[in-house]
Amino acid sequence: MAETKELVLLNCWASPYGMRCRIALAEKRVEYEHKDENLMEKSPLLLQSNPVHKKIPVLVHGGKPVCESLVIVQYVDEAWPDRAPLLPADAYGRAQARFWADFVDKKIFECGTKLWMLKKEAQGAAKKEFTEGLKLLEGELGEKKYFGGDTFGFVDVALVPLMAWFRTFESFGSFIAETEAPKLVAWGKRCMERESVAMSLPDPGKVYEFVCFMRKMLGLG
Amino acid sequence: MAEEVKVFRSWGSPFSYRVELALRLKGVAYEYIEEDLSNKSTLLLEYNPVHKKVPVLLHHGKPIAESLLILEYIEETWQENPILPKDPRERAVARFWCRFLDDKVSEMFALWMSCWTEGETQQNFMEQAKECLHLLEEELKGKKFFGGDSIGMVDIAASSIAHWLGVLEEVAGISLLDEEKYPNLCKWTEEFLKSDAVMECLPKRANLLALFQTRKQAISSVK
C-alpha cells in the first residue's frame, strides 16, 4: 500500500482523461490536491512532469509523475490494492478489460474529438466510426450492470466521462444517444449514482459551452 | 503438460514479433499460425472481430488481441524472467513508454511515414521522427536496456527500432538512426540483438528488405 505522500493531480476540468483519474482516486478514497491547468499557459510543474507530451492529466505522487490516464488509473489500482479493485483478479479478465479500455480511447474519445474539431464536411467518416464504436460497446455491456459485471471497474472508469461529453458529441455528430446507444445511456445513469462519478463529472452543458468556445478560437464557427 | 498456446501472426509484422519474443523469453512453447493479411482466415476474424488484426494470442482456447495487451497477459500468466518491474511506479513508467512506442498518430508514426513518403512531407515526418528517437535516447541514458539490466516490456515494444527501422531506412534511402546523434540507441540495438530469444524468431533481413521494396514500388507506381 502506498504511503501517504503528497499527491497532486494536474488536470483540466473538461478533460475526459482527467475525469477518469478523479474517479479512480475517489473510488480508492484517496485524498489529493487538484490543480486545474490553463492549457494556453502550461505551468512549469506540468512541463517538467510530462516533458514528452506536455499534456494533462498527470498524477504527481511524492514528487514523481505518472502520465497517460489509463496508465494513471492502473497505477492507482496497484498502489492501493487493498480497496475497490478496478481490474479483475484473473489474467484473462484483465486482458479483456484493458482491451475495451483501449477501444474506448481510440473509438470513442479520439474519434469523438474529430466530431467537434473537424469541419462538417470532414465529419462523415468520424461519425460512422463513433456510432459503430457505440454499438460494439453496447454489445459488450449486454445486460450487465457495469462493464465490470456486478462491480464498477476499469472499463467503466475509462468510458463514463462520455456522460459529460455525450451532449457535445450528439450535437456536433448529429445523432441522438438514446437512439444509438440506449443501453449505454442507462448504464451511464447507473454510474452517475456512484459518488465517485457524480463528483468527478462536470455539467454536460458547461462542457458543450467550452467546446463551442474552443471551436470559435479554432475558427470553426 | 503442454498448454495450448497459439499465436496468429504475420511473419513480417513487428507487432506479432513482440508476442513471440515475450513467449520465448519466458520459455513458453507455442505454435504459430501464419496469416496472409490480404486474405485473413475465418479463425482470425472470429478471434479478433473488433480489429481483425494480428497478433492474436490463443491460450486455452481464449483469444487476446493487441500486442501490448498480450505482453501484459503473458507477464501475468508466466512468471519466469519478468518483463515488468514489481514497483507500481516503475510499472507506470514502463507502460508509458510502451504506449509511446505504439501510438498510431504520434512521433512513432512519423518514424514509419518517413520511409514511405517523399519531398516536403517526408522532411516533416523525418523531423518528427528524430524528435521521437531523441526522447528514446534520453530515456536510455545510463541503462543497458529500457528495462534496466535485462530485456523488459519496453525493449520488446521497441524491437522494430532494432531491426525493422534499418531495413526501412535502406529502402527509403534515408538515415534516421545516426550513431553520432543516438549512441545509446545504437548500443541498445547491439545488446538487444545479442539475445538468443531475440534472434530465434527475428524475420530475415533479406526477406524484410524484399517485402518493403515491393511495397515501396507499389506506392510509387500509384502516383
Short mmCIF file of C-alpha atoms in Angstrom, two decimals:
data_model
loop_
_atom_site.label_atom_id
_atom_site.label_comp_id
_atom_site.label_asym_id
_atom_site.label_seq_id
_atom_site.Cartn_x
_atom_site.Cartn_y
_atom_site.Cartn_z
CA MET A 1 0.00 0.00 0.00
CA ALA A 2 1.31 3.46 -0.90
CA GLU A 3 2.46 5.70 1.91
CA THR A 4 0.64 8.94 2.44
CA LYS A 5 2.93 11.08 0.32
CA GLU A 6 1.94 14.26 -1.41
CA LEU A 7 -0.50 13.53 -4.22
CA VAL A 8 -1.32 16.13 -6.88
CA LEU A 9 -3.44 15.72 -9.99
CA LEU A 10 -2.67 18.17 -12.80
CA ASN A 11 -5.84 18.38 -14.81
CA CYS A 12 -8.20 20.42 -16.94
CA TRP A 13 -11.80 20.32 -15.70
CA ALA A 14 -13.26 19.40 -19.11
CA SER A 15 -10.82 16.60 -19.92
CA PRO A 16 -12.45 13.15 -20.05
CA TYR A 17 -8.99 11.71 -19.41
CA GLY A 18 -8.66 13.73 -16.22
CA MET A 19 -12.14 12.65 -15.13
CA ARG A 20 -11.01 9.01 -15.26
CA CYS A 21 -8.20 9.76 -12.79
CA ARG A 22 -10.52 11.65 -10.44
CA ILE A 23 -12.99 8.76 -10.43
CA ALA A 24 -10.26 6.19 -9.75
CA LEU A 25 -8.85 8.24 -6.87
CA ALA A 26 -12.35 8.75 -5.46
CA GLU A 27 -13.13 5.01 -5.69
CA LYS A 28 -9.98 4.36 -3.67
CA ARG A 29 -10.94 7.14 -1.22
CA VAL A 30 -7.51 8.70 -1.62
CA GLU A 31 -7.00 12.37 -0.81
CA TYR A 32 -5.18 14.52 -3.28
CA GLU A 33 -4.72 18.11 -4.38
CA HIS A 34 -6.42 19.00 -7.64
CA LYS A 35 -4.65 21.60 -9.81
CA ASP A 36 -6.53 22.94 -12.82
CA GLU A 37 -4.13 23.81 -15.62
CA ASN A 38 -4.56 26.65 -18.09
CA LEU A 39 -3.71 24.80 -21.29
CA MET A 40 -2.86 28.09 -23.02
CA GLU A 41 -0.22 28.73 -20.38
CA LYS A 42 1.07 25.43 -19.03
CA SER A 43 2.65 25.53 -15.60
CA PRO A 44 6.36 24.75 -15.12
CA LEU A 45 5.27 21.79 -12.99
CA LEU A 46 3.28 20.32 -15.88
CA LEU A 47 6.07 20.85 -18.42
CA GLN A 48 8.55 19.30 -16.00
CA SER A 49 6.28 16.38 -15.11
CA ASN A 50 5.30 15.46 -18.66
CA PRO A 51 8.17 16.66 -20.84
CA VAL A 52 7.35 14.13 -23.58
CA HIS A 53 3.72 15.07 -24.32
CA LYS A 54 3.23 18.21 -22.17
CA LYS A 55 -0.37 17.09 -21.55
CA ILE A 56 -2.73 16.57 -18.67
CA PRO A 57 -3.65 14.55 -16.74
CA VAL A 58 -0.51 13.95 -14.72
CA LEU A 59 -0.55 12.41 -11.27
CA VAL A 60 2.40 13.55 -9.18
CA HIS A 61 2.95 11.23 -6.23
CA GLY A 62 5.72 12.10 -3.78
CA GLY A 63 7.21 14.40 -6.43
CA LYS A 64 7.28 11.66 -9.09
CA PRO A 65 4.97 11.96 -12.11
CA VAL A 66 2.76 9.33 -13.73
CA CYS A 67 1.34 10.25 -17.17
CA GLU A 68 -1.41 8.97 -19.50
CA SER A 69 -4.85 8.49 -17.97
CA LEU A 70 -5.14 4.69 -18.32
CA VAL A 71 -1.59 4.28 -17.00
CA ILE A 72 -2.55 6.52 -14.06
CA VAL A 73 -5.72 4.50 -13.36
CA GLN A 74 -3.70 1.25 -13.35
CA TYR A 75 -1.10 2.87 -11.12
CA VAL A 76 -3.77 3.98 -8.65
CA ASP A 77 -5.22 0.46 -8.70
CA GLU A 78 -1.80 -1.10 -7.99
CA ALA A 79 -0.64 1.47 -5.43
CA TRP A 80 -3.81 1.00 -3.33
CA PRO A 81 -4.56 -2.69 -3.89
CA ASP A 82 -6.39 -3.16 -0.60
CA ARG A 83 -9.62 -1.45 -1.62
CA ALA A 84 -12.06 -1.12 -4.56
CA PRO A 85 -10.08 -3.17 -7.10
CA LEU A 86 -10.65 -1.75 -10.58
CA LEU A 87 -9.18 -4.62 -12.59
CA PRO A 88 -10.40 -8.24 -12.23
CA ALA A 89 -8.21 -10.77 -10.41
CA ASP A 90 -7.68 -13.18 -13.33
CA ALA A 91 -5.23 -12.51 -16.15
CA TYR A 92 -7.77 -13.13 -18.93
CA GLY A 93 -10.34 -10.82 -17.34
CA ARG A 94 -7.64 -8.14 -17.02
CA ALA A 95 -6.67 -8.57 -20.68
CA GLN A 96 -10.32 -8.13 -21.71
CA ALA A 97 -10.71 -5.04 -19.51
CA ARG A 98 -7.56 -3.45 -20.96
CA PHE A 99 -8.75 -4.30 -24.48
CA TRP A 100 -12.06 -2.49 -24.07
CA ALA A 101 -10.49 0.49 -22.30
CA ASP A 102 -8.06 0.79 -25.22
CA PHE A 103 -11.04 0.53 -27.61
CA VAL A 104 -12.78 3.36 -25.74
CA ASP A 105 -9.67 5.52 -26.13
CA LYS A 106 -9.47 5.03 -29.89
CA LYS A 107 -13.09 4.71 -30.99
CA ILE A 108 -14.88 6.98 -28.56
CA PHE A 109 -12.70 9.79 -27.26
CA GLU A 110 -10.15 10.14 -30.08
CA CYS A 111 -12.90 9.71 -32.62
CA GLY A 112 -15.29 11.94 -30.67
CA THR A 113 -12.73 14.75 -30.77
CA LYS A 114 -12.89 14.61 -34.56
CA LEU A 115 -16.65 15.17 -34.39
CA TRP A 116 -16.22 18.67 -32.94
CA MET A 117 -12.79 19.56 -34.23
CA LEU A 118 -13.35 18.92 -37.90
CA LYS A 119 -15.46 20.92 -40.30
CA LYS A 120 -18.90 19.43 -41.05
CA GLU A 121 -17.82 18.03 -44.43
CA ALA A 122 -14.94 16.06 -42.92
CA GLN A 123 -17.01 14.56 -40.11
CA GLY A 124 -18.69 11.74 -42.08
CA ALA A 125 -16.11 9.03 -41.50
CA ALA A 126 -15.64 10.01 -37.85
CA LYS A 127 -19.40 9.87 -37.21
CA LYS A 128 -19.62 6.38 -38.70
CA GLU A 129 -16.65 5.15 -36.65
CA PHE A 130 -18.09 6.71 -33.50
CA THR A 131 -21.60 5.26 -33.82
CA GLU A 132 -20.17 1.85 -34.74
CA GLY A 133 -17.98 2.09 -31.65
CA LEU A 134 -21.06 2.80 -29.52
CA LYS A 135 -22.81 -0.27 -30.95
CA LEU A 136 -19.84 -2.54 -30.19
CA LEU A 137 -19.73 -1.22 -26.63
CA GLU A 138 -23.48 -1.82 -26.27
CA GLY A 139 -22.83 -5.41 -27.35
CA GLU A 140 -20.01 -5.80 -24.85
CA LEU A 141 -22.11 -4.36 -22.00
CA GLY A 142 -25.09 -6.57 -22.79
CA GLU A 143 -27.37 -6.96 -19.80
CA LYS A 144 -24.62 -6.40 -17.23
CA LYS A 145 -24.93 -3.73 -14.58
CA TYR A 146 -21.43 -2.47 -15.36
CA PHE A 147 -18.78 -3.44 -17.90
CA GLY A 148 -17.02 -4.97 -14.91
CA GLY A 149 -20.04 -7.17 -14.20
CA ASP A 150 -21.53 -6.53 -10.78
CA THR A 151 -18.61 -4.36 -9.77
CA PHE A 152 -17.68 -0.98 -11.21
CA GLY A 153 -14.32 -1.48 -12.91
CA PHE A 154 -11.62 -0.38 -15.30
CA VAL A 155 -13.71 -0.17 -18.47
CA ASP A 156 -16.47 1.71 -16.63
CA VAL A 157 -13.90 4.25 -15.40
CA ALA A 158 -12.47 4.56 -18.92
CA LEU A 159 -15.83 5.18 -20.58
CA VAL A 160 -18.01 7.03 -18.06
CA PRO A 161 -16.57 10.52 -18.81
CA LEU A 162 -18.60 10.10 -22.01
CA MET A 163 -21.62 11.06 -19.91
CA ALA A 164 -20.25 14.60 -19.57
CA TRP A 165 -19.40 14.70 -23.28
CA PHE A 166 -22.38 12.90 -24.85
CA ARG A 167 -24.37 16.08 -25.36
CA THR A 168 -21.42 17.69 -27.16
CA PHE A 169 -20.81 14.66 -29.38
CA GLU A 170 -24.54 14.38 -30.15
CA SER A 171 -24.71 17.99 -31.18
CA PHE A 172 -21.70 18.01 -33.48
CA GLY A 173 -22.14 14.44 -34.67
CA SER A 174 -25.86 14.88 -35.36
CA PHE A 175 -27.15 11.79 -33.61
CA ILE A 176 -29.25 11.02 -30.56
CA ALA A 177 -27.56 8.97 -27.85
CA GLU A 178 -30.85 7.49 -26.64
CA THR A 179 -31.49 6.11 -30.15
CA GLU A 180 -27.95 4.96 -31.00
CA ALA A 181 -26.95 3.60 -27.61
CA PRO A 182 -29.88 3.21 -25.18
CA LYS A 183 -28.06 0.62 -23.04
CA LEU A 184 -25.08 2.93 -22.63
CA VAL A 185 -27.35 5.80 -21.64
CA ALA A 186 -28.96 3.59 -18.97
CA TRP A 187 -25.54 2.37 -17.82
CA GLY A 188 -24.36 5.98 -17.60
CA LYS A 189 -27.27 6.84 -15.31
CA ARG A 190 -26.39 3.90 -13.05
CA CYS A 191 -22.79 5.07 -12.90
CA MET A 192 -23.85 8.61 -12.04
CA GLU A 193 -25.45 7.19 -8.87
CA ARG A 194 -21.95 6.44 -7.62
CA GLU A 195 -20.46 9.26 -5.57
CA SER A 196 -17.06 8.90 -7.24
CA VAL A 197 -18.61 9.53 -10.66
CA ALA A 198 -21.09 12.24 -9.65
CA MET A 199 -18.36 14.32 -8.02
CA SER A 200 -15.89 13.89 -10.89
CA LEU A 201 -18.04 14.70 -13.91
CA PRO A 202 -18.77 18.33 -14.80
CA ASP A 203 -22.14 19.52 -16.06
CA PRO A 204 -22.59 18.47 -19.74
CA GLY A 205 -23.94 21.95 -20.52
CA LYS A 206 -20.68 23.52 -19.36
CA VAL A 207 -18.64 21.09 -21.47
CA TYR A 208 -20.76 21.99 -24.50
CA GLU A 209 -20.20 25.72 -23.90
CA PHE A 210 -16.47 25.09 -23.50
CA VAL A 211 -16.32 23.23 -26.82
CA CYS A 212 -18.28 25.95 -28.61
CA PHE A 213 -15.76 28.45 -27.27
CA MET A 214 -12.85 26.24 -28.42
CA ARG A 215 -14.38 25.95 -31.88
CA LYS A 216 -14.63 29.75 -32.15
CA MET A 217 -10.97 30.02 -31.10
CA LEU A 218 -10.03 27.49 -33.80
CA GLY A 219 -12.05 29.40 -36.39
CA LEU A 220 -14.58 26.62 -36.83
CA GLY A 221 -17.56 28.93 -36.29
CA MET B 1 1.96 -30.84 -19.73
CA ALA B 2 1.81 -28.79 -22.91
CA GLU B 3 -0.56 -25.87 -22.56
CA GLU B 4 -2.29 -24.87 -25.73
CA VAL B 5 -0.64 -21.62 -26.75
CA LYS B 6 -1.10 -20.37 -30.29
CA VAL B 7 -0.08 -17.13 -31.95
CA PHE B 8 -1.82 -15.79 -35.04
CA ARG B 9 0.92 -13.82 -36.71
CA SER B 10 2.28 -12.37 -39.90
CA TRP B 11 5.98 -13.09 -40.39
CA GLY B 12 6.96 -9.51 -41.28
CA SER B 13 4.94 -7.79 -38.56
CA PRO B 14 6.90 -6.21 -35.70
CA PHE B 15 3.71 -6.43 -33.61
CA SER B 16 3.45 -10.23 -33.94
CA TYR B 17 7.18 -10.39 -33.24
CA ARG B 18 6.69 -8.72 -29.86
CA VAL B 19 4.42 -11.57 -28.78
CA GLU B 20 6.72 -14.33 -30.00
CA LEU B 21 9.73 -12.71 -28.32
CA ALA B 22 7.93 -12.41 -24.99
CA LEU B 23 6.90 -16.09 -25.10
CA ARG B 24 10.44 -17.17 -25.96
CA LEU B 25 11.99 -15.03 -23.21
CA LYS B 26 9.74 -16.84 -20.76
CA GLY B 27 10.43 -20.27 -22.24
CA VAL B 28 6.79 -20.83 -23.22
CA ALA B 29 6.26 -23.32 -26.04
CA TYR B 30 3.78 -22.18 -28.64
CA GLU B 31 2.51 -22.91 -32.11
CA TYR B 32 2.19 -20.14 -34.66
CA ILE B 33 -0.40 -19.74 -37.37
CA GLU B 34 0.81 -17.69 -40.30
CA GLU B 35 -1.78 -15.26 -41.63
CA ASP B 36 -1.92 -13.82 -45.11
CA LEU B 37 -3.05 -10.30 -44.30
CA SER B 38 -4.59 -9.88 -47.75
CA ASN B 39 -6.73 -12.96 -47.14
CA LYS B 40 -7.41 -13.29 -43.42
CA SER B 41 -8.52 -16.64 -42.09
CA THR B 42 -12.00 -17.20 -40.70
CA LEU B 43 -10.42 -18.16 -37.39
CA LEU B 44 -8.58 -14.84 -37.09
CA LEU B 45 -11.74 -12.89 -37.87
CA GLU B 46 -13.58 -14.97 -35.28
CA TYR B 47 -10.92 -14.41 -32.60
CA ASN B 48 -10.43 -10.70 -33.28
CA PRO B 49 -13.76 -9.50 -34.66
CA VAL B 50 -13.26 -5.92 -33.44
CA HIS B 51 -9.93 -5.08 -35.09
CA LYS B 52 -9.42 -8.10 -37.41
CA LYS B 53 -5.65 -7.87 -36.94
CA VAL B 54 -2.63 -9.88 -35.95
CA PRO B 55 -1.26 -10.68 -33.49
CA VAL B 56 -3.79 -12.71 -31.52
CA LEU B 57 -2.72 -15.00 -28.69
CA LEU B 58 -4.87 -18.03 -28.05
CA HIS B 59 -4.47 -19.59 -24.60
CA HIS B 60 -6.71 -22.47 -23.50
CA GLY B 61 -8.92 -21.53 -26.44
CA LYS B 62 -9.38 -17.92 -25.29
CA PRO B 63 -8.20 -15.11 -27.59
CA ILE B 64 -6.34 -11.96 -26.59
CA ALA B 65 -5.70 -9.20 -29.13
CA GLU B 66 -3.47 -6.07 -29.31
CA SER B 67 0.26 -6.74 -28.92
CA LEU B 68 0.91 -4.67 -25.79
CA LEU B 69 -2.09 -6.15 -24.01
CA ILE B 70 -0.88 -9.60 -24.97
CA LEU B 71 2.52 -8.77 -23.41
CA GLU B 72 0.78 -7.82 -20.13
CA TYR B 73 -1.19 -11.09 -20.22
CA ILE B 74 1.98 -13.10 -20.88
CA GLU B 75 3.71 -11.35 -17.96
CA GLU B 76 0.83 -12.13 -15.60
CA THR B 77 0.45 -15.74 -16.73
CA TRP B 78 4.07 -16.94 -16.87
CA GLN B 79 6.25 -15.74 -14.04
CA GLU B 80 9.75 -16.71 -15.33
CA ASN B 81 12.01 -13.87 -16.48
CA PRO B 82 9.72 -10.98 -15.58
CA ILE B 83 9.41 -8.26 -18.21
CA LEU B 84 7.75 -5.69 -15.93
CA PRO B 85 9.11 -4.40 -12.61
CA LYS B 86 7.20 -5.08 -9.38
CA ASP B 87 7.04 -1.49 -8.15
CA PRO B 88 3.80 0.28 -9.26
CA ARG B 89 5.61 3.50 -10.20
CA GLU B 90 8.23 1.71 -12.29
CA ARG B 91 5.44 -0.26 -13.95
CA ALA B 92 3.68 3.01 -14.79
CA VAL B 93 6.86 4.36 -16.39
CA ALA B 94 7.24 1.16 -18.45
CA ARG B 95 3.60 1.32 -19.58
CA PHE B 96 4.03 4.98 -20.54
CA TRP B 97 6.97 4.14 -22.83
CA CYS B 98 5.20 1.12 -24.31
CA ARG B 99 2.30 3.41 -25.26
CA PHE B 100 4.78 5.93 -26.69
CA LEU B 101 6.19 3.20 -28.89
CA ASP B 102 2.73 2.18 -30.00
CA ASP B 103 0.99 5.44 -30.81
CA LYS B 104 -0.55 5.40 -34.24
CA VAL B 105 -0.77 9.16 -34.51
CA SER B 106 2.45 10.43 -32.98
CA GLU B 107 6.17 10.52 -33.26
CA MET B 108 6.39 6.75 -33.83
CA PHE B 109 4.01 7.07 -36.76
CA ALA B 110 6.35 9.70 -38.18
CA LEU B 111 9.21 7.20 -37.99
CA TRP B 112 7.45 4.83 -40.37
CA MET B 113 5.94 7.52 -42.56
CA SER B 114 9.42 8.96 -43.14
CA CYS B 115 10.15 5.85 -45.12
CA TRP B 116 7.01 5.77 -47.24
CA THR B 117 6.78 9.44 -48.26
CA GLU B 118 8.79 11.84 -50.35
CA GLY B 119 9.67 15.51 -50.67
CA GLU B 120 8.43 18.01 -48.11
CA THR B 121 6.06 15.52 -46.46
CA GLN B 122 9.00 13.22 -45.87
CA GLN B 123 11.11 16.05 -44.46
CA ASN B 124 8.38 16.92 -41.97
CA PHE B 125 8.00 13.31 -40.89
CA MET B 126 11.76 12.96 -40.55
CA GLU B 127 11.91 15.96 -38.21
CA GLN B 128 9.22 14.42 -36.01
CA ALA B 129 10.93 11.02 -36.19
CA LYS B 130 14.21 12.50 -34.98
CA GLU B 131 12.39 14.02 -32.01
CA CYS B 132 10.99 10.55 -31.22
CA LEU B 133 14.45 8.96 -31.38
CA HIS B 134 15.86 11.75 -29.21
CA LEU B 135 13.28 11.08 -26.49
CA LEU B 136 14.09 7.36 -26.54
CA GLU B 137 17.82 8.15 -26.48
CA GLU B 138 17.34 10.25 -23.33
CA GLU B 139 15.25 7.53 -21.67
CA LEU B 140 18.05 5.00 -22.24
CA LYS B 141 20.72 7.12 -20.53
CA GLY B 142 22.81 5.02 -18.13
CA LYS B 143 20.89 1.84 -18.90
CA LYS B 144 21.80 -1.23 -20.90
CA PHE B 145 18.15 -1.86 -21.76
CA PHE B 146 14.98 0.21 -21.26
CA GLY B 147 14.14 -2.47 -18.69
CA GLY B 148 17.46 -1.98 -16.85
CA ASP B 149 19.87 -4.92 -16.83
CA SER B 150 17.63 -7.27 -18.76
CA ILE B 151 15.18 -7.07 -21.64
CA GLY B 152 11.79 -5.80 -20.45
CA MET B 153 8.44 -4.91 -21.91
CA VAL B 154 9.63 -1.56 -23.30
CA ASP B 155 12.57 -3.23 -25.07
CA ILE B 156 10.17 -5.75 -26.58
CA ALA B 157 7.85 -2.94 -27.68
CA ALA B 158 10.86 -1.19 -29.25
CA SER B 159 12.03 -4.22 -31.29
CA SER B 160 11.01 -2.53 -34.53
CA ILE B 161 13.71 0.08 -33.94
CA ALA B 162 16.38 -2.61 -33.52
CA HIS B 163 15.57 -4.45 -36.74
CA TRP B 164 12.79 -3.06 -38.94
CA LEU B 165 13.99 0.54 -38.92
CA GLY B 166 17.33 -0.26 -40.56
CA VAL B 167 15.54 -2.07 -43.39
CA LEU B 168 13.10 0.80 -43.93
CA GLU B 169 15.96 3.31 -43.97
CA GLU B 170 17.67 1.30 -46.70
CA VAL B 171 14.51 1.01 -48.80
CA ALA B 172 13.79 4.73 -48.49
CA GLY B 173 17.44 5.73 -48.92
CA ILE B 174 17.41 7.83 -45.75
CA SER B 175 19.30 7.84 -42.47
CA LEU B 176 17.49 8.30 -39.20
CA LEU B 177 19.27 6.22 -36.54
CA ASP B 178 22.55 8.11 -36.71
CA GLU B 179 25.25 6.68 -34.40
CA GLU B 180 26.65 10.09 -33.61
CA LYS B 181 23.30 11.54 -32.60
CA TYR B 182 21.89 8.43 -30.90
CA PRO B 183 24.82 6.48 -29.39
CA ASN B 184 22.66 4.98 -26.59
CA LEU B 185 20.05 3.68 -29.03
CA CYS B 186 22.69 2.20 -31.30
CA LYS B 187 24.40 0.49 -28.38
CA TRP B 188 21.00 -0.75 -27.22
CA THR B 189 20.34 -2.25 -30.66
CA GLU B 190 23.66 -4.15 -30.46
CA GLU B 191 22.89 -5.50 -26.98
CA PHE B 192 19.31 -6.37 -27.91
CA LEU B 193 20.40 -8.38 -30.95
CA LYS B 194 22.84 -10.42 -28.80
CA SER B 195 19.91 -12.17 -27.11
CA ASP B 196 19.16 -15.74 -28.28
CA ALA B 197 15.44 -15.29 -27.80
CA VAL B 198 15.54 -12.11 -29.91
CA MET B 199 17.42 -13.76 -32.77
CA GLU B 200 15.43 -17.01 -32.81
CA CYS B 201 12.24 -15.58 -34.26
CA LEU B 202 13.51 -12.40 -35.97
CA PRO B 203 12.44 -12.31 -39.63
CA LYS B 204 15.41 -12.48 -42.03
CA ARG B 205 16.64 -9.05 -43.07
CA ALA B 206 16.78 -10.04 -46.73
CA ASN B 207 13.12 -11.11 -46.66
CA LEU B 208 12.02 -7.89 -44.95
CA LEU B 209 14.02 -5.89 -47.48
CA ALA B 210 12.27 -7.63 -50.37
CA LEU B 211 8.87 -7.15 -48.72
CA PHE B 212 9.35 -3.42 -48.12
CA GLN B 213 10.94 -2.83 -51.52
CA THR B 214 7.88 -4.35 -53.18
CA ARG B 215 5.61 -2.16 -51.07
CA LYS B 216 7.63 0.96 -51.84
CA GLN B 217 7.46 0.24 -55.56
CA ALA B 218 3.71 -0.34 -55.34
CA ILE B 219 3.23 3.03 -53.59
CA SER B 220 5.48 4.87 -56.06
CA SER B 221 3.70 3.38 -59.08
CA VAL B 222 0.34 4.63 -57.81
CA LYS B 223 1.43 8.30 -58.22
#
